[in-house]
Short mmCIF file of N, CA and C in Angstrom, two decimals:
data_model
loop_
_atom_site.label_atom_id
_atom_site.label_comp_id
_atom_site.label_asym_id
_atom_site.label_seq_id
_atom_site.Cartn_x
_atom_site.Cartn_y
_atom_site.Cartn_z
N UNK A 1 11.84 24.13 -20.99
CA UNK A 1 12.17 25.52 -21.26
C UNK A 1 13.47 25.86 -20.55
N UNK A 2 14.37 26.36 -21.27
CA UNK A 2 16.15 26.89 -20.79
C UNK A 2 15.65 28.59 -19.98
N UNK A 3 16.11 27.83 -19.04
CA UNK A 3 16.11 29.93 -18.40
C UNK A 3 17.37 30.35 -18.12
N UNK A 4 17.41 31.59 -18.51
CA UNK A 4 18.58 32.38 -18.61
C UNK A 4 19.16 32.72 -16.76
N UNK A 5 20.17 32.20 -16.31
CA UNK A 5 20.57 32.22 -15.16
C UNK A 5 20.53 33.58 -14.79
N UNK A 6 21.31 34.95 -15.29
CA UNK A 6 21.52 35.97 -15.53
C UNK A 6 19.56 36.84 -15.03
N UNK A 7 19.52 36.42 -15.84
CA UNK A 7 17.79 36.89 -15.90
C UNK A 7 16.62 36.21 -14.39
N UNK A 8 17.29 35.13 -13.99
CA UNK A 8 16.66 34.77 -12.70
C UNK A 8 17.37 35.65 -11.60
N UNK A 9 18.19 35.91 -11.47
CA UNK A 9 19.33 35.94 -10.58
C UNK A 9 18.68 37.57 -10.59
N UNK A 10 18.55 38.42 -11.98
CA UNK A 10 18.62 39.87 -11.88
C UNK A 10 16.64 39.66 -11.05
N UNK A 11 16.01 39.04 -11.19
CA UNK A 11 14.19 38.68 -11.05
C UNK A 11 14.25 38.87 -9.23
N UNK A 12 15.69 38.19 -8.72
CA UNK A 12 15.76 38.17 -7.08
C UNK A 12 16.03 39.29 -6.93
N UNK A 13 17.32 39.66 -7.63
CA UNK A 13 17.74 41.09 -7.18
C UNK A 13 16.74 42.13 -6.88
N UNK A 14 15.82 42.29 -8.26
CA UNK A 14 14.81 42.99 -7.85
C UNK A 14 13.95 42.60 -6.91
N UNK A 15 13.48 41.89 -6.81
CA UNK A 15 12.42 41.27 -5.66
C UNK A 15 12.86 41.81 -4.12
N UNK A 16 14.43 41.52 -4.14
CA UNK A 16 15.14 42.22 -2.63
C UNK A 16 14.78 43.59 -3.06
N UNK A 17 15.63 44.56 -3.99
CA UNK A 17 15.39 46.09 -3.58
C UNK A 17 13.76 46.42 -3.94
N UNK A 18 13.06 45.83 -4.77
CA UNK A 18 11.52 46.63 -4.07
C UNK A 18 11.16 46.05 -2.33
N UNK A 19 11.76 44.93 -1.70
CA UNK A 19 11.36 44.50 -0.57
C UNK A 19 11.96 45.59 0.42
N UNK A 20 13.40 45.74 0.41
CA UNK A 20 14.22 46.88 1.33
C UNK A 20 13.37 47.89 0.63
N UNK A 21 13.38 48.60 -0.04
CA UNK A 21 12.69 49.75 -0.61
C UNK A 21 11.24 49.86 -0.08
N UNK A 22 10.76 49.32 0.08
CA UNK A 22 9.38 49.31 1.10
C UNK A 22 9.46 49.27 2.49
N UNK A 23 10.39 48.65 3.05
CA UNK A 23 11.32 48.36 4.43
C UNK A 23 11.33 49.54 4.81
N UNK A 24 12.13 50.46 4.16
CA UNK A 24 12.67 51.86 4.36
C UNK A 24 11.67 52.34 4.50
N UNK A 25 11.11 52.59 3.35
CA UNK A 25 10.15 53.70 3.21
C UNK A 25 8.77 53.73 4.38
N UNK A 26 8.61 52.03 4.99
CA UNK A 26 7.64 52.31 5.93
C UNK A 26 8.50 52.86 7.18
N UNK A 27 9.52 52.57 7.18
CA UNK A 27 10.27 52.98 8.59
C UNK A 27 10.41 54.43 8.81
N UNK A 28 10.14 55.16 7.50
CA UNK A 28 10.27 56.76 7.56
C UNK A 28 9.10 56.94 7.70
N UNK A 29 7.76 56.71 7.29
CA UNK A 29 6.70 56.83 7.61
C UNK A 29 6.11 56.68 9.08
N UNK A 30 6.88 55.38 9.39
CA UNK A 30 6.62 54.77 10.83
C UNK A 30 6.75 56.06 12.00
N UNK A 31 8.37 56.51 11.46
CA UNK A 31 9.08 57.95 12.47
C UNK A 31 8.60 58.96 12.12
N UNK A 32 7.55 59.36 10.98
CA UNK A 32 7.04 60.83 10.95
C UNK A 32 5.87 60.83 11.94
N UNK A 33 4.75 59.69 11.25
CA UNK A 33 3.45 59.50 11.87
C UNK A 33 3.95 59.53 13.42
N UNK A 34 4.78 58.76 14.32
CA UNK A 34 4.98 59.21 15.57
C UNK A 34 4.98 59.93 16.28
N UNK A 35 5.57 60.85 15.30
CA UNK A 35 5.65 62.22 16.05
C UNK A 35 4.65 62.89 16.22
N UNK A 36 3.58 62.67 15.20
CA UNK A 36 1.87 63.32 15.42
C UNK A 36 1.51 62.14 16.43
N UNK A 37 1.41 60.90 16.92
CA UNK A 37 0.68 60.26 17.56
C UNK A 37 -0.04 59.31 16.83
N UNK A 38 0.13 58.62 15.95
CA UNK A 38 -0.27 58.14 14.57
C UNK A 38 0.52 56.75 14.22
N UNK A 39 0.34 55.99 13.79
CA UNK A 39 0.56 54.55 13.32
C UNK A 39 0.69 54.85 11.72
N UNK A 40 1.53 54.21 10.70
CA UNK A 40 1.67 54.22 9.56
C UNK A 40 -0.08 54.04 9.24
N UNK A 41 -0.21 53.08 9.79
CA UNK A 41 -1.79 52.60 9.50
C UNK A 41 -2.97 53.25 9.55
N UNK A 42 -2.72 53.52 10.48
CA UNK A 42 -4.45 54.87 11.23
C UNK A 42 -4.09 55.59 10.40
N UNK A 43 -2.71 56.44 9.98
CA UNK A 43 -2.68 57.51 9.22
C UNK A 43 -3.42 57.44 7.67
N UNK A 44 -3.22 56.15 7.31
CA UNK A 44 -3.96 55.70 5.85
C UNK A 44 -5.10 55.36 6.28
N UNK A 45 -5.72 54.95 7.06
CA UNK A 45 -7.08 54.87 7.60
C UNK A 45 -7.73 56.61 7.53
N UNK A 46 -7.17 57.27 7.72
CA UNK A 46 -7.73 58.80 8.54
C UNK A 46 -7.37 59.47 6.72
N UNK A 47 -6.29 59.13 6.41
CA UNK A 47 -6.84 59.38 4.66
C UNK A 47 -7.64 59.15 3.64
N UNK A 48 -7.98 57.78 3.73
CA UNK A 48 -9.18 57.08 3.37
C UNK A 48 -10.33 57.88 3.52
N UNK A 49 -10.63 57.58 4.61
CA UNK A 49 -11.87 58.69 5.15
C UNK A 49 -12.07 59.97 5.04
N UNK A 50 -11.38 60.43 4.72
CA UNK A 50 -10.81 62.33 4.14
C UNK A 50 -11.06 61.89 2.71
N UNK A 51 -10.65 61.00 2.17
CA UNK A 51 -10.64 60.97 0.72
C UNK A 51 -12.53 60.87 0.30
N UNK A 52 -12.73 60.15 0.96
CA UNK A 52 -14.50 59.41 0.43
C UNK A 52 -15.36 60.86 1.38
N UNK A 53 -14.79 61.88 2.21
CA UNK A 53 -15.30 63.06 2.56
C UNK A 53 -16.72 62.46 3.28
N UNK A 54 -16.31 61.99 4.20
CA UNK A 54 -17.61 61.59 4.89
C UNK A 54 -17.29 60.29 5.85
N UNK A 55 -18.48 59.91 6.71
CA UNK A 55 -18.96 58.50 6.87
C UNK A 55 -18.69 57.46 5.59
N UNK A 56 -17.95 56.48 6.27
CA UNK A 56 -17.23 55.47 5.62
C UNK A 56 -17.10 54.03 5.77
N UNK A 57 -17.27 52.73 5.09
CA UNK A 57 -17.90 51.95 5.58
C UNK A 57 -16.35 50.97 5.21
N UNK A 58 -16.04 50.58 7.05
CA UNK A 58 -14.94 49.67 6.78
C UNK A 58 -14.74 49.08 5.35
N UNK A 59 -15.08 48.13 4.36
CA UNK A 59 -15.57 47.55 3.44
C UNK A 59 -14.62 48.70 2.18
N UNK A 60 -15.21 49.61 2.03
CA UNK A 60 -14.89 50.97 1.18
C UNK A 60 -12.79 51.04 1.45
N UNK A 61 -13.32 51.77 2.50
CA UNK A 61 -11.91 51.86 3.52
C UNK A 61 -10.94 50.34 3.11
N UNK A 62 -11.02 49.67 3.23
CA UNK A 62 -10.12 48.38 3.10
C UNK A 62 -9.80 48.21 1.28
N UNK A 63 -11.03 48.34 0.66
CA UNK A 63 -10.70 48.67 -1.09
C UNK A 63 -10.24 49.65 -1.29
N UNK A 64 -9.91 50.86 -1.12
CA UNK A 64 -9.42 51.78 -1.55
C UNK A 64 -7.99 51.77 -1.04
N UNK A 65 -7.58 51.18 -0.01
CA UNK A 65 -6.00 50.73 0.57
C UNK A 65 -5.01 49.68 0.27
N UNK A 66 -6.31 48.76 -0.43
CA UNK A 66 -5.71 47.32 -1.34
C UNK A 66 -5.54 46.35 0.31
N UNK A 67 -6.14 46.75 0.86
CA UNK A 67 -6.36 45.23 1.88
C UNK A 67 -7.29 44.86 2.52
N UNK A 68 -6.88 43.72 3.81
CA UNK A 68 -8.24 43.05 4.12
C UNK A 68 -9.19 43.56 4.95
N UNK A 69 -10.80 42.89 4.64
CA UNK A 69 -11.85 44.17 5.65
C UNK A 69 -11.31 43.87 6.79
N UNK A 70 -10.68 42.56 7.19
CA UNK A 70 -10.40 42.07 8.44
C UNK A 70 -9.13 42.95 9.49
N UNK A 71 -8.43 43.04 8.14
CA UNK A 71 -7.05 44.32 9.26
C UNK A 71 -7.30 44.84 9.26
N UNK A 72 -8.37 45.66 8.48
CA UNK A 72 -9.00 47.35 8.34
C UNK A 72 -9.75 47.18 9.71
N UNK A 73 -10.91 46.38 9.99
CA UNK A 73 -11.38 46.34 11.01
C UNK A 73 -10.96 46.48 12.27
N UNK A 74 -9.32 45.71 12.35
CA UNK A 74 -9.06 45.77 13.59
C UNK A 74 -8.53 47.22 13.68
N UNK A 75 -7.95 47.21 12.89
CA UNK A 75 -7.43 48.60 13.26
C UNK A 75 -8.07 49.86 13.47
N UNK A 76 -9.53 49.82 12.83
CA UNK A 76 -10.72 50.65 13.13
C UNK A 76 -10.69 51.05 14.50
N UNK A 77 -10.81 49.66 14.79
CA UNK A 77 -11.00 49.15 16.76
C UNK A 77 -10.31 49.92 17.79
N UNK A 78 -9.01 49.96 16.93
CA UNK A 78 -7.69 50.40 17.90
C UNK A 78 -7.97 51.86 17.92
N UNK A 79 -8.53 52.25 16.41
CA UNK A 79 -8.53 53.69 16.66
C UNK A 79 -9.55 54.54 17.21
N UNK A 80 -10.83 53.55 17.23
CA UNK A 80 -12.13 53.90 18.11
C UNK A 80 -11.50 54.40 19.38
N UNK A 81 -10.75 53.27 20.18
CA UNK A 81 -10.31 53.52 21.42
C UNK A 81 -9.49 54.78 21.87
N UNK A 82 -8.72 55.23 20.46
CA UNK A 82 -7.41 55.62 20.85
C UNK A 82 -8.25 57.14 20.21
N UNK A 83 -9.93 56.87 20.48
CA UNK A 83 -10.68 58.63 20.02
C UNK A 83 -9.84 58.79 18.72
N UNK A 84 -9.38 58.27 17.45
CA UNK A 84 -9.03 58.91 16.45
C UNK A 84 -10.88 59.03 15.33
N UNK A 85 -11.45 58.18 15.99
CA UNK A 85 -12.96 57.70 14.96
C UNK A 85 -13.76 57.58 15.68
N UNK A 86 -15.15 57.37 15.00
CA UNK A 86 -15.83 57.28 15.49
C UNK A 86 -17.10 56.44 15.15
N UNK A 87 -17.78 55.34 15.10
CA UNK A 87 -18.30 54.64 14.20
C UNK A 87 -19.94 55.11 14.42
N UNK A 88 -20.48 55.42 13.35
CA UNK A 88 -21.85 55.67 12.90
C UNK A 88 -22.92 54.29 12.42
N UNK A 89 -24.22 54.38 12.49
CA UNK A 89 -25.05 53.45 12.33
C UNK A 89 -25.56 54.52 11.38
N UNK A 90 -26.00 53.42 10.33
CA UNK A 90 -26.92 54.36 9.18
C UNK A 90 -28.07 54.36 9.52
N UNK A 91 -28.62 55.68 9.45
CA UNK A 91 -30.00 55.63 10.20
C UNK A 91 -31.04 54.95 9.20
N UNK A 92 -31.00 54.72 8.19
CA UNK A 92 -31.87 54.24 6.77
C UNK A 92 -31.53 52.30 7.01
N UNK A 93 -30.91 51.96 7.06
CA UNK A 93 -30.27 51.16 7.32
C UNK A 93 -29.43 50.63 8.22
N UNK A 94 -30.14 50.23 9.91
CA UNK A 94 -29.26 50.03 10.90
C UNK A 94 -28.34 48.94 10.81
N UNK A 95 -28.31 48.05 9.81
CA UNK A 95 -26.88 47.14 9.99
C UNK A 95 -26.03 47.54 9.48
N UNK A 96 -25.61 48.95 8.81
CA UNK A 96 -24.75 49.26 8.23
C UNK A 96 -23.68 49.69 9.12
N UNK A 97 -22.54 49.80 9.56
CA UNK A 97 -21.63 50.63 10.11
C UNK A 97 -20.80 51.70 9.33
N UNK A 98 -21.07 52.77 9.63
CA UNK A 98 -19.72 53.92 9.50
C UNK A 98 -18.74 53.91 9.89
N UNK A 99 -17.54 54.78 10.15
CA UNK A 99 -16.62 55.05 10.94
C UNK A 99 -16.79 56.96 10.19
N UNK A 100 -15.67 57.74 11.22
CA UNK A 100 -16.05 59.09 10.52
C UNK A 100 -14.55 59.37 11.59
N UNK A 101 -14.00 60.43 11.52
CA UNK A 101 -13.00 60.74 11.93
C UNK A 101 -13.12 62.17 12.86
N UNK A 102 -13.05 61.92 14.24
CA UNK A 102 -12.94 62.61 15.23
C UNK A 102 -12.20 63.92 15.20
N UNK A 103 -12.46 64.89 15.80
CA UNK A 103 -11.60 65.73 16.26
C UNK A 103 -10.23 65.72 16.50
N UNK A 104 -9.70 65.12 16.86
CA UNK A 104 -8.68 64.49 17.52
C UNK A 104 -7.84 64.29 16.03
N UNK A 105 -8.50 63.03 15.38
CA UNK A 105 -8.17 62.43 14.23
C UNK A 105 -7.51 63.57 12.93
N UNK A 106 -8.22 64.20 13.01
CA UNK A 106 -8.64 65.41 11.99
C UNK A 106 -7.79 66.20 11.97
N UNK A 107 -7.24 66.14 13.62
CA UNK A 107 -6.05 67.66 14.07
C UNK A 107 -4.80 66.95 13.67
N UNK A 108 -4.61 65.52 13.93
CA UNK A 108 -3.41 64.85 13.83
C UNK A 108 -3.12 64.81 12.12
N UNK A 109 -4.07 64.76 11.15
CA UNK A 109 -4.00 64.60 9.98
C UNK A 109 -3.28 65.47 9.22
N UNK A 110 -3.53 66.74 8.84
CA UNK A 110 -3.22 67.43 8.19
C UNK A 110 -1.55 67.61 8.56
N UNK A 111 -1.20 67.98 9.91
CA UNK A 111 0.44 67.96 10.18
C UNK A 111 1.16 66.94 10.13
N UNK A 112 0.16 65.79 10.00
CA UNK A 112 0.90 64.63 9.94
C UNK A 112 0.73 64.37 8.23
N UNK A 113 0.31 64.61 7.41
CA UNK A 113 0.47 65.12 5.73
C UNK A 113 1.40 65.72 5.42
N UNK A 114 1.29 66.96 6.18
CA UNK A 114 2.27 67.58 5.39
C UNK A 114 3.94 66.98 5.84
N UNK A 115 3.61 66.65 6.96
CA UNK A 115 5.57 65.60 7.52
C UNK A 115 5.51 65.16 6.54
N UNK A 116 5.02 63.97 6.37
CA UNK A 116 5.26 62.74 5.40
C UNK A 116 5.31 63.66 4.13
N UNK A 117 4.66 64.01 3.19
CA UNK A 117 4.98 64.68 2.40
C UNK A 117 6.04 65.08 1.92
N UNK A 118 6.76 66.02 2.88
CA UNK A 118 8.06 66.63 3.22
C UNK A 118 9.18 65.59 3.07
N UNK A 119 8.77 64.44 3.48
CA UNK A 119 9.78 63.62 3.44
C UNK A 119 10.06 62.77 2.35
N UNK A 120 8.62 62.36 1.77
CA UNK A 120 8.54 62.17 0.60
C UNK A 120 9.00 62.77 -0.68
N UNK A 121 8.57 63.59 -0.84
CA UNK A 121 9.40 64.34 -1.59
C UNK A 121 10.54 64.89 -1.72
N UNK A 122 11.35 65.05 -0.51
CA UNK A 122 12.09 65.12 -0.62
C UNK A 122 13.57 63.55 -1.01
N UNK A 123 13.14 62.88 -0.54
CA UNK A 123 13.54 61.67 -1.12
C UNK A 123 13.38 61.46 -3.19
N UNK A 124 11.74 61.52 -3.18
CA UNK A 124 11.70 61.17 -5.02
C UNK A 124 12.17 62.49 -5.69
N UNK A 125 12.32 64.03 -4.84
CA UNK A 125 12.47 64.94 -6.25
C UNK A 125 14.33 64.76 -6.42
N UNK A 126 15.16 63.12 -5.51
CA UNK A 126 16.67 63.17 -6.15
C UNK A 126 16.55 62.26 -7.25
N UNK A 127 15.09 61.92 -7.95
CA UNK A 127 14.93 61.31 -9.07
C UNK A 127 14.63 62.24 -10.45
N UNK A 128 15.00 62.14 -11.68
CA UNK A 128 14.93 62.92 -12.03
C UNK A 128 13.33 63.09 -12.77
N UNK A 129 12.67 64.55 -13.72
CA UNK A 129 11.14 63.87 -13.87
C UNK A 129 11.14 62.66 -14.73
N UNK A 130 11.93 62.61 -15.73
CA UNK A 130 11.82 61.60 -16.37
C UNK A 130 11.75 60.22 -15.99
N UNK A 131 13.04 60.09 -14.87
CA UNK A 131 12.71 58.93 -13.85
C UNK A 131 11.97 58.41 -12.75
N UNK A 132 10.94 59.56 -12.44
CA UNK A 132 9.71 59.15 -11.57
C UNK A 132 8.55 58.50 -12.32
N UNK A 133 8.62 59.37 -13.76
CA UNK A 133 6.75 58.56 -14.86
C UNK A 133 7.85 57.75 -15.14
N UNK A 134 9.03 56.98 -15.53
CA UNK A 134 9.20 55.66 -15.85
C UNK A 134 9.19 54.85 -14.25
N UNK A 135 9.40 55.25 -13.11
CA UNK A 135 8.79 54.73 -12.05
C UNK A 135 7.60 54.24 -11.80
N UNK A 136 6.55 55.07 -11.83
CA UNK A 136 5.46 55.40 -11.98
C UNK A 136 4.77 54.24 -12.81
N UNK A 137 5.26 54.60 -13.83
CA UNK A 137 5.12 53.70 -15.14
C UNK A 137 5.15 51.70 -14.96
N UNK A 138 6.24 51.52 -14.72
CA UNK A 138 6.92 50.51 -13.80
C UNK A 138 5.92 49.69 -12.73
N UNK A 139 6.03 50.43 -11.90
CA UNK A 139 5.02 49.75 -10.47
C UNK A 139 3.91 49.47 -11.01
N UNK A 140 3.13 51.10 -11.98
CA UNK A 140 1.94 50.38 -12.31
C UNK A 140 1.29 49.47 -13.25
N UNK A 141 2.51 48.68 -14.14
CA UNK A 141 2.47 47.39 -14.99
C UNK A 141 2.51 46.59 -13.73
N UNK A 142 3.39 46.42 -12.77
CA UNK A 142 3.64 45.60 -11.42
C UNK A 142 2.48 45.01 -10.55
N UNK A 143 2.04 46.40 -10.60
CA UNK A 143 0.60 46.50 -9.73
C UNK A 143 -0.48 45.74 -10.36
N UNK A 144 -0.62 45.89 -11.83
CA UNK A 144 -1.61 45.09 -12.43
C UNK A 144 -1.29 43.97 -12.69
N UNK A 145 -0.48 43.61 -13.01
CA UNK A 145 0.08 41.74 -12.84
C UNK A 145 -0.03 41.44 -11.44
N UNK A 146 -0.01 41.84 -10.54
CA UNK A 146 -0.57 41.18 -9.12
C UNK A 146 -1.71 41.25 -9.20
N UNK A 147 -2.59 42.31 -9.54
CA UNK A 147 -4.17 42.59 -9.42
C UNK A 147 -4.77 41.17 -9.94
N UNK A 148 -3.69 40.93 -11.21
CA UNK A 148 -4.50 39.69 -11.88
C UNK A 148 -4.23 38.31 -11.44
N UNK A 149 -3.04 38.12 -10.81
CA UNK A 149 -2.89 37.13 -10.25
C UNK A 149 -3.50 36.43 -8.76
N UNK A 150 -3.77 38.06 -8.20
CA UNK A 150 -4.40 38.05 -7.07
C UNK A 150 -6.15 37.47 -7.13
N UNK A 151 -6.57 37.77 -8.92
CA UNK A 151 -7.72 38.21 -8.73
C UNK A 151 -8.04 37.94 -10.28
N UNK A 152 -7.99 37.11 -10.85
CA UNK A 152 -7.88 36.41 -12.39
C UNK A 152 -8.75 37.22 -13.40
N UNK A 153 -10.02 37.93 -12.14
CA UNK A 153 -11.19 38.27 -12.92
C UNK A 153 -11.19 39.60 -13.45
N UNK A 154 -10.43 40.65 -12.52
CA UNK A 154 -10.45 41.71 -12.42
C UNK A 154 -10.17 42.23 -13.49
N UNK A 155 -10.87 43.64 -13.81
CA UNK A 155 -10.70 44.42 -14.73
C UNK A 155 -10.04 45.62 -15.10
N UNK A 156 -8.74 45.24 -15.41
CA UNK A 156 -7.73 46.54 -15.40
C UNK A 156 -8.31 47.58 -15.90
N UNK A 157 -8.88 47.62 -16.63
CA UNK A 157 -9.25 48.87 -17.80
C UNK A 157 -10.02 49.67 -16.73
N UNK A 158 -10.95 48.77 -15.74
CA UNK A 158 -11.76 49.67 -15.08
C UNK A 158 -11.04 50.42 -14.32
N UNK A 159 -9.60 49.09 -12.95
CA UNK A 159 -8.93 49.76 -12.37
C UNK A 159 -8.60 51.16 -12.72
N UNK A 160 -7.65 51.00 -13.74
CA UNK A 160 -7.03 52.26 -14.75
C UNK A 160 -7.98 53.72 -14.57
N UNK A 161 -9.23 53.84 -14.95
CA UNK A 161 -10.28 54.20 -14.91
C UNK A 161 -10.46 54.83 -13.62
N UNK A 162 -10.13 54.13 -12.37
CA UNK A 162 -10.76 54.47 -11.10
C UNK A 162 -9.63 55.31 -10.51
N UNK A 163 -8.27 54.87 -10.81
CA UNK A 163 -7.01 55.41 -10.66
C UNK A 163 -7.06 57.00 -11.66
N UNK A 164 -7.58 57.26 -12.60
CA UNK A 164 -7.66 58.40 -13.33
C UNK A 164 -8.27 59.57 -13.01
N UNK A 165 -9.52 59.05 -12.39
CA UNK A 165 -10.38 59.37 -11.59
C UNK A 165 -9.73 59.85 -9.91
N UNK A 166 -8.94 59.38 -9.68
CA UNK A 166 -8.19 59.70 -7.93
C UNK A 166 -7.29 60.66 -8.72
N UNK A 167 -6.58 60.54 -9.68
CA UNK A 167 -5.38 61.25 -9.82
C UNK A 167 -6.08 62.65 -10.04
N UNK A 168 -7.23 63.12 -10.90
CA UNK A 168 -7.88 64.42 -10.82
C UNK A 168 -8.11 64.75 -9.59
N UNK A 169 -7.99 64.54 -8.12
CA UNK A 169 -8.40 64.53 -7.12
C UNK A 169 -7.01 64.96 -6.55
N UNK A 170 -5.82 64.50 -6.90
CA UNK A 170 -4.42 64.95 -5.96
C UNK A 170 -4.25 66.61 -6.19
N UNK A 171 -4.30 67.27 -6.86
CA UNK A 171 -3.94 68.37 -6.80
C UNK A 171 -5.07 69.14 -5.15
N UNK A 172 -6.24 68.82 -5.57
CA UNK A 172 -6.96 69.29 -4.63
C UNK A 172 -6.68 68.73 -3.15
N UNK A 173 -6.28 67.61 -3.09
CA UNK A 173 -5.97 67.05 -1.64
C UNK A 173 -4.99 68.21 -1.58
N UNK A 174 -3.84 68.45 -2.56
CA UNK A 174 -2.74 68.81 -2.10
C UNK A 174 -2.72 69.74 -1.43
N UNK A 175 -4.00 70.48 -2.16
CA UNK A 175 -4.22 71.80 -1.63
C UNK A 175 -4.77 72.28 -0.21
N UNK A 176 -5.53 71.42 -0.07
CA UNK A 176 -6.44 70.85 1.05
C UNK A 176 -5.43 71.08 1.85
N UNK A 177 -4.37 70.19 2.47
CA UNK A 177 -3.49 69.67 2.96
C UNK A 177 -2.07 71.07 3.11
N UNK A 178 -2.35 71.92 1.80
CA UNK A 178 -1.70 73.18 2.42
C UNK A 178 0.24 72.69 1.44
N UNK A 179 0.30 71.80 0.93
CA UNK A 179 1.26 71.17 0.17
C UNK A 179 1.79 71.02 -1.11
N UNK A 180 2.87 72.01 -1.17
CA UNK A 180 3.08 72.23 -2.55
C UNK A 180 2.51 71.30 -3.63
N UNK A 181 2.28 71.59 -4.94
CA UNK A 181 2.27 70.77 -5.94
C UNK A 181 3.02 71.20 -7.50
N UNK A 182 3.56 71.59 -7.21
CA UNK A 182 4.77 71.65 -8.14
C UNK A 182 6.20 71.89 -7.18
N UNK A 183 7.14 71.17 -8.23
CA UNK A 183 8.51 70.95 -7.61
C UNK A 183 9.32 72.44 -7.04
#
């Protein structure tokens, strides 16, 4: 098979700017969450758990973030210590573990939403709308060719499905959270 030099060459290009483009974008995340007291990480941990509105079972928490129970765990750990959580035993079921989000956790959340937010948006609204749903659009063909490569078995249609299902849910976070939702 002849491959088009042009067409490999543009395959890296991209590969670098979604890599810097994630680079960045955690490094702005990295400097908001700081300023609340917060790790890029705990902060998506402490969303997670806001999202499922309750006691939450590492396991859950790690699928809904797209990673392993194993980093989810540790980082649980870090945040047990650091009073952001708090881990629960199911009383129906004592081998189960919870985690649930502290006082502490709870206060750091919402101001630390609306930063990031702020920053967020202000970054994607110099895209125009048309060029965020072909963004949008984009990643999430991206996203499902990894899903499947990651995971041969998996069922987009359901993914799709579960993602449709969260997206009826953003307006209300937004609101929750005290954060505009229109431009």
């Amino acid at each position: 098979m002849k491959t088009n030099l042009k067409s490999e060459i543009d395959i890296l290009k991209l590969w670098r700017q979604l890599y810097q483009t994630y680079a960045l974008l955690k490094r702005c995340e990295d400097q908001t969450f700081y300023e609340y007291g917060l790790t890029t990480e705990q902060f998506s941990v402490l969303v997670a758990i806001d999202y499922f509105t309750g006691p939450t079972k590492v396991t859950d928490i790690a699928k809904w973030l797209e990673r392993s129970t194993n980093s989810i765990s540790m980082i649980v750990d870090r945040m047990v210590k650091a009073g952001l959580l708090r881990r629960v035993r199911d009383r129906k079921d004592r081998r189960v573990v919870h985690v649930i989000n502290t006082s502490k956790g709870e206060n750091a959340l919402k101001p630390a939403a609306q930063a990031s937010f702020k920053v967020i948006r202000k970054i994607l609204l110099q895209l125009s709308y048309e060029d965020r749903s072909t963004l949008i659009s984009l990643l999430g063909t991206m996203k499902y060719e990894i899903l499947k490569y990651l995971n041969p078995g998996v069922d987009i249609e359901e993914v799709k499905r579960n993602e449709l299902e969260q997206a009826a849910n953003v307006k209300e976070w937004l609101n929750e959270y005290g954060l505009p939702s229109t431009p």
